[in-house]
XYZ file of C-alpha atoms in Angstrom:
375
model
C 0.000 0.000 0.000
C 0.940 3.840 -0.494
C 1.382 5.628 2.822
C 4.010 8.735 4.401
C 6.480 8.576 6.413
C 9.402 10.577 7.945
C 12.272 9.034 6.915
C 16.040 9.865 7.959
C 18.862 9.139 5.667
C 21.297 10.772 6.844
C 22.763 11.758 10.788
C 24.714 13.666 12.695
C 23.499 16.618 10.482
C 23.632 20.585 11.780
C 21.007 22.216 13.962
C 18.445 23.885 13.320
C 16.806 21.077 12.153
C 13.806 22.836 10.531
C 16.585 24.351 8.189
C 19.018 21.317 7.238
C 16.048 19.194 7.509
C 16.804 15.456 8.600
C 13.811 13.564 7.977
C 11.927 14.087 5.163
C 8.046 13.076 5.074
C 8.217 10.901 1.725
C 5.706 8.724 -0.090
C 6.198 4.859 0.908
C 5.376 1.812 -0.008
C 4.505 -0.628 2.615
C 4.083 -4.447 2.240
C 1.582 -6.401 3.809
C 1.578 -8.027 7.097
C 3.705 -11.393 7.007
C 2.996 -14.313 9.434
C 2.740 -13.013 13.025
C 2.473 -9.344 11.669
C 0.073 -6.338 12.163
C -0.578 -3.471 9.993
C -1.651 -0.666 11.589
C -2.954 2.591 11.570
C -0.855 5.258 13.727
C -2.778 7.454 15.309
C -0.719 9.241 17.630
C 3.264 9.199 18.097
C 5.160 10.343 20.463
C 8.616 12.552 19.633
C 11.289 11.158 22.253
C 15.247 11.298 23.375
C 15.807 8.095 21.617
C 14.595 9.459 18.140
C 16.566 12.526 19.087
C 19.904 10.577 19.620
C 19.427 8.193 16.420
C 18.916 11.980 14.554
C 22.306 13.898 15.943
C 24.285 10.387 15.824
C 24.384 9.831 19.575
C 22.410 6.328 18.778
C 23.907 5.080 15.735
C 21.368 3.265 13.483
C 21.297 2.098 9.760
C 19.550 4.487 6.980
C 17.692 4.821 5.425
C 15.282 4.300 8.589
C 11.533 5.445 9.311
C 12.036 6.893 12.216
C 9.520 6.476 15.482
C 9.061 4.275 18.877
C 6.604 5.773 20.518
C 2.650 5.368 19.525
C -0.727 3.978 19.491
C -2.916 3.378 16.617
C -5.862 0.817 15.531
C -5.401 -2.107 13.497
C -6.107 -2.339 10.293
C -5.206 -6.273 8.821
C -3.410 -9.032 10.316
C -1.139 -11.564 8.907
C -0.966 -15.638 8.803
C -1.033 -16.880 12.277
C -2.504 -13.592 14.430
C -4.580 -15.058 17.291
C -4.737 -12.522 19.694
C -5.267 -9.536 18.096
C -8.205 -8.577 15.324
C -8.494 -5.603 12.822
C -9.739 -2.743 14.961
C -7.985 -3.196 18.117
C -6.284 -0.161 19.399
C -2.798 -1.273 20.503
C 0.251 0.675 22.038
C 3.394 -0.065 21.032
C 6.603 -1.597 22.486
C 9.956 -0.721 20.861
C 11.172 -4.156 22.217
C 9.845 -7.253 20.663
C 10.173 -9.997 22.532
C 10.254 -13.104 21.014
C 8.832 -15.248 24.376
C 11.437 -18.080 23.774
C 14.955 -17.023 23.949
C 16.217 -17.160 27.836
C 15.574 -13.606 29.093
C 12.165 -13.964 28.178
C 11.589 -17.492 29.614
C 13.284 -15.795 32.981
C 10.436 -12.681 32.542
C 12.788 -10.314 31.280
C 11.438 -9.224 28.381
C 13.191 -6.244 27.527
C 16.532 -8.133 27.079
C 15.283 -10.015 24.430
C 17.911 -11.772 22.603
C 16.535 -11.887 19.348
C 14.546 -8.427 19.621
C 17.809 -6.607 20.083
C 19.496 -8.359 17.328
C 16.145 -6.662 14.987
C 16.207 -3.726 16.532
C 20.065 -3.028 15.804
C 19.276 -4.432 12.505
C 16.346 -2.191 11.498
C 14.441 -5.165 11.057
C 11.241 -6.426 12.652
C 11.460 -9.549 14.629
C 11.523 -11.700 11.468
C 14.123 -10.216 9.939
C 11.868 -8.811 7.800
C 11.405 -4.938 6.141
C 8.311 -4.020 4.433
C 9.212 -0.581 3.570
C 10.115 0.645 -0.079
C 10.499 4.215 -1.082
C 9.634 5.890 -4.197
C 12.520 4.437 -5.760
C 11.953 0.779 -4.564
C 15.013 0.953 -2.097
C 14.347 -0.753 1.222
C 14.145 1.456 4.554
C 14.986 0.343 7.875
C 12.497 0.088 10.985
C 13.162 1.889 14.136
C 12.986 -0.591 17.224
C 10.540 -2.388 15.291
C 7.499 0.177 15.383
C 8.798 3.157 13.019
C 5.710 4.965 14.142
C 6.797 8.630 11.831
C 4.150 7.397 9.213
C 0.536 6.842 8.671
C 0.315 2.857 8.308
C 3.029 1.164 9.423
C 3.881 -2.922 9.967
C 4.741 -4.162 13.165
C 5.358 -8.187 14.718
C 2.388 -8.791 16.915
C 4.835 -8.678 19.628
C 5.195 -5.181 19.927
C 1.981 -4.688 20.218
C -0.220 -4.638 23.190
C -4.454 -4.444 23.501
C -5.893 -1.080 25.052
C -9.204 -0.006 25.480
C -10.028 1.976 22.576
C -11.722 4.518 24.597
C -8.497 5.910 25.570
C -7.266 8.916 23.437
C -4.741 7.955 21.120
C -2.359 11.240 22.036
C -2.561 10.342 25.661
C -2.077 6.233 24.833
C 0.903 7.085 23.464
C 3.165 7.840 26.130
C 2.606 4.433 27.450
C 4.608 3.394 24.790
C 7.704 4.904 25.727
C 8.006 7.310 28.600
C 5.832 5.955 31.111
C 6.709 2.617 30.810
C 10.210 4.093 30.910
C 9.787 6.521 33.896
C 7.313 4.835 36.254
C 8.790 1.395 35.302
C 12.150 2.667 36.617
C 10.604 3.788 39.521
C 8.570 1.268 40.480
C 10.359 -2.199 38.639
C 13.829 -1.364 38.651
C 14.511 0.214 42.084
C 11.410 -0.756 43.382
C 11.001 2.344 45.502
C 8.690 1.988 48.841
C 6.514 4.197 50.963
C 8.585 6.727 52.868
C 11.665 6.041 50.662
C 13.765 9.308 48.936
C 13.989 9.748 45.755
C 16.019 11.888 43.970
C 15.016 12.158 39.844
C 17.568 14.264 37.218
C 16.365 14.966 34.049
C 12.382 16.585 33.764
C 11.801 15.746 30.454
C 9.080 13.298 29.592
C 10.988 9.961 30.943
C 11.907 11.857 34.239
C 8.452 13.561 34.791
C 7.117 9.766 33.961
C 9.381 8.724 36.600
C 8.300 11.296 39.091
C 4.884 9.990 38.626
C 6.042 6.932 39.454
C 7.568 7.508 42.581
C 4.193 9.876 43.743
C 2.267 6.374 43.231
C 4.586 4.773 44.673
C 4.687 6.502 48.114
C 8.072 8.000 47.972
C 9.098 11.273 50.432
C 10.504 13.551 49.849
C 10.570 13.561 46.141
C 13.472 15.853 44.511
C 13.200 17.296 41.226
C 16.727 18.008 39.337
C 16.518 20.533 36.308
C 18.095 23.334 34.667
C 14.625 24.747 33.012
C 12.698 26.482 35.742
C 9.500 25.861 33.608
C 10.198 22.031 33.979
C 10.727 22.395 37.521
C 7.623 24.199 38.004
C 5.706 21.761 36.628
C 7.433 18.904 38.565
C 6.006 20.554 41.524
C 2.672 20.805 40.052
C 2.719 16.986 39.418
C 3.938 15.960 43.100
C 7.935 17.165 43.692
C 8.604 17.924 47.452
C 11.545 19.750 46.256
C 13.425 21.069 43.703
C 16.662 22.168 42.730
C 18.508 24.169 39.799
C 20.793 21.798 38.470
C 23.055 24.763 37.759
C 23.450 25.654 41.743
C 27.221 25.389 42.085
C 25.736 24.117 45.615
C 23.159 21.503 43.972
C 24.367 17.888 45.343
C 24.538 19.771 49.029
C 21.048 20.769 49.039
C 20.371 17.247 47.629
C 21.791 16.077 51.053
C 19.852 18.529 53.258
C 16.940 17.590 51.811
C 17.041 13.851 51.522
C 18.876 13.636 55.468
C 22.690 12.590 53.843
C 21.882 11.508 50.468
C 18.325 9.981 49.080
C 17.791 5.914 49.224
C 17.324 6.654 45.018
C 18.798 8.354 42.642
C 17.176 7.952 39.186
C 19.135 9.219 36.243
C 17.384 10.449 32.877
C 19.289 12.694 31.173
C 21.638 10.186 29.122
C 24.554 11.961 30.627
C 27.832 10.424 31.853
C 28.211 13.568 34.191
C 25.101 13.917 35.486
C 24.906 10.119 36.023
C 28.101 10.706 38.382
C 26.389 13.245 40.316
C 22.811 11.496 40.735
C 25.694 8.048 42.084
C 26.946 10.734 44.488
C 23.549 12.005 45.667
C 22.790 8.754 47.024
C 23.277 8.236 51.156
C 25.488 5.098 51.959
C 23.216 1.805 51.010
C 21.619 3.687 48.451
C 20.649 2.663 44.456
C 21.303 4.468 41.699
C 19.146 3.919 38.568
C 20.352 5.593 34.671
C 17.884 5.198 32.382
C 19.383 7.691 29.888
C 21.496 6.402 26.689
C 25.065 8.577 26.354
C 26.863 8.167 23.566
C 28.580 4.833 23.595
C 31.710 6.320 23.503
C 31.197 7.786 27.561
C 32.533 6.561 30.106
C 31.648 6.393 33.495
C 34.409 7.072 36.813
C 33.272 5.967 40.205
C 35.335 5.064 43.269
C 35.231 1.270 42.952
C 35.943 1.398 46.578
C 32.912 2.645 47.165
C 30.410 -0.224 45.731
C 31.382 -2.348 48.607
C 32.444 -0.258 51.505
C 29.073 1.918 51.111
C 27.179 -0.791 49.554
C 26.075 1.408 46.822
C 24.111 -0.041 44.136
C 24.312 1.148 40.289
C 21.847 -0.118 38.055
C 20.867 0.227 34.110
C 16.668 0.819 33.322
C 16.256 -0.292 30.103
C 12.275 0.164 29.011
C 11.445 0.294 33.068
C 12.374 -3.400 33.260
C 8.597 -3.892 32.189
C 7.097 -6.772 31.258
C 4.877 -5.549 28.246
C 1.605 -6.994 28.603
C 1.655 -6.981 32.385
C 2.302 -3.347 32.810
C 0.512 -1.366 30.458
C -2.755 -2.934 31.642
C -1.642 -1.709 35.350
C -0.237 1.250 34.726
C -3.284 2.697 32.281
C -5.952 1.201 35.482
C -3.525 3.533 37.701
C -4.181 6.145 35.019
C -7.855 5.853 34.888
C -7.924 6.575 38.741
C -6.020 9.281 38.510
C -2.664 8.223 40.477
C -0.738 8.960 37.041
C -1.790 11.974 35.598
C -0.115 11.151 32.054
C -1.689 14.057 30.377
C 0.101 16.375 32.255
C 3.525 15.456 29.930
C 1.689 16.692 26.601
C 3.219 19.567 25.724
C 2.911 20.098 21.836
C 0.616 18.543 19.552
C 1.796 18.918 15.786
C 1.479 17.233 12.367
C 3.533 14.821 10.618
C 5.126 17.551 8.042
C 6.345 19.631 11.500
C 8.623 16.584 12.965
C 12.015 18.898 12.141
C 10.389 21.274 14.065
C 9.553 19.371 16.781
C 13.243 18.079 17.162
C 14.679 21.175 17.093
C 11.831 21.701 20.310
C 13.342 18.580 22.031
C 16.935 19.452 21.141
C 16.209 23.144 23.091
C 14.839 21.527 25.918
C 11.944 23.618 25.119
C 9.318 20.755 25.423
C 8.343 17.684 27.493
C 6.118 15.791 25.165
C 5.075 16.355 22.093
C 2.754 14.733 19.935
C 2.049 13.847 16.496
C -1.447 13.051 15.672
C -1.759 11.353 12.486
């Protein structure tokens, strides 16, 4: 079938991006759904960090790629073999397929999955598949299986999960990506409890998401950590006890005051080798500290290695909030729905597909939280 997408051929190129203009919204072909494949309709997609750091080269990934993690939309056909989904479904998205077999997904770890990495690094889907041709019949990669920049795209059924289809498609979304991201961090990876401190760096959509998290959770007091006094603001508004300028020349001390010697967790979203060294040091003795950004794999981190067993400090990686797919979007949308994760709070921007340089050069200014395209 004919559809549009925003495809990147080329990164690393010069800001602004609504001038040098990375992805282009092209005409596409798309081939039908294979055997254990959806086609679907995106409604709604989400404009993340991740795009942003496959865009300026930061996440190197093969091109020509349609570009895109983060969505919902309704399906449209399935392929040979579909059982558990039908054409209308509204599903949300998972930018790691899991195949169910290899051994991080027979141990419930989903988001390791050994042969869903292997695609995703690929540009393939979980078949090894592509079903995209441009106008000039050359093939074009997917992003993390979904590339959710176009109208229609084709996904494996395993990165898709069922939602009511009730729930607005701009708000749906974010559980794609962010939330289960943010809260999963929270609440899977370091598994904060009632009373615990928490200290969060980074109040873009993934840390706000993981503020959220830690409010549901029970966490005091909550610390907000954020150069942008608008994002700070609104972490307050969304249930930050503090907050501090991470500018302060003085910002890790008041981190202490606050938090009694250092906060039981430190949760790191900024995809910063520095700032993942501070958020370690913000931590009291016994305490964990979870990164959830992605630096550039050429970072490196420096620690005192002394200090892992003579404080008993814990450093762990967050990679899609440790979720398991189809158990968490169910609880975290019923959460949602009673209002202990005000989700709609992220959106920022709404936009259409033809603005997505735009929209980057938003992200890349730190000048948005979320921001949506509706398709």
């Amino acid at each position: 079938m004919e559809t549009r997408g925003a495809v990147l051929r080329s990164m690393g190129v010069d800001t602004p991006y609504a001038e040098s203009m990375p992805l282009r919204v092209e005409p596409l072909q798309l081939e039908p759904p294979g055997p254990g494949e959806l086609l679907v309709r995106v409604r709604a997609a989400g404009v993340c960090h991740s795009d942003l750091s496959v865009v300026n080269a930061s996440r190197p990934r093969p091109v020509p790629m349609v570009l895109g993690h983060e969505a919902a939309g309704d399906i449209e056909a399935v392929g040979a073999g579909v059982t558990d989904f039908t054409v209308g479904d509204r599903v949300v998205f998972s930018f790691v397929p899991s195949c169910g077999r290899c051994s991080f997904c027979a141990e419930g770890r989903p988001v390791l999955c050994a042969p869903g990495a292997a695609a995703n690094a690929a540009g393939t889907l979980l078949s090894g598949a592509r079903r995209w041709r441009d106008a000039e019949g050359q093939a074009c990669h997917h992003h993390l299986g979904v590339s959710a920049f176009a109208e229609y795209t084709v996904v494996s059924e395993r990165s898709a999960v069922r939602i009511d289809p009730d729930l607005p498609a701009e708000v749906a979304a974010l559980f794609g990506c962010a939330v289960m991201t943010g809260v999963g961090a929270a609440v899977n990876t370091a598994s904060v409890r009632p009373g615990e401190s928490v200290v969060i760096y980074g109040m873009g959509g993934v840390g706000l998401a993981a503020l959220l998290g830690a409010v549901a959770a029970g966490a005091w007091p909550i610390v907000a950590v954020d150069p942008v006094a608008e994002k700070l603001a609104l972490a307050q508004r969304l249930g930050a006890s503090h907050v501090v300028q991470a500018r302060d020349d003085d910002a890790l001390t008041q981190i202490r005051a606050i938090t009694g010697g250092g906060a039981d967790y430190a949760l790191e979203t900024v995809g910063s080798e520095k700032v993942l060294e501070q958020a370690y040091f913000a931590t009291a003795r016994g305490g964990t500290t979870v990164t959830v950004g992605l630096p550039h794999p050429d970072r490196m981190l420096q620690i005192p290695a002394v200090s892992l067993v003579a404080e008993e400090r814990s450093l762990r990686g967050s990679y899609m909030g440790s979720a398991v797919v189809s158990r968490d979007v169910p609880r975290f949308l019923a959460l949602y729905r009673a209002g202990r994760l005000p989700v709609h709070e992220l959106l920022t921007h709404r936009l259409a597909l033809d603005d997505i340089n735009l929209a980057f050069d938003r992200l890349a200014r730190a000048e948005a939280v979320r921001q949506v395209i509706l398709l």
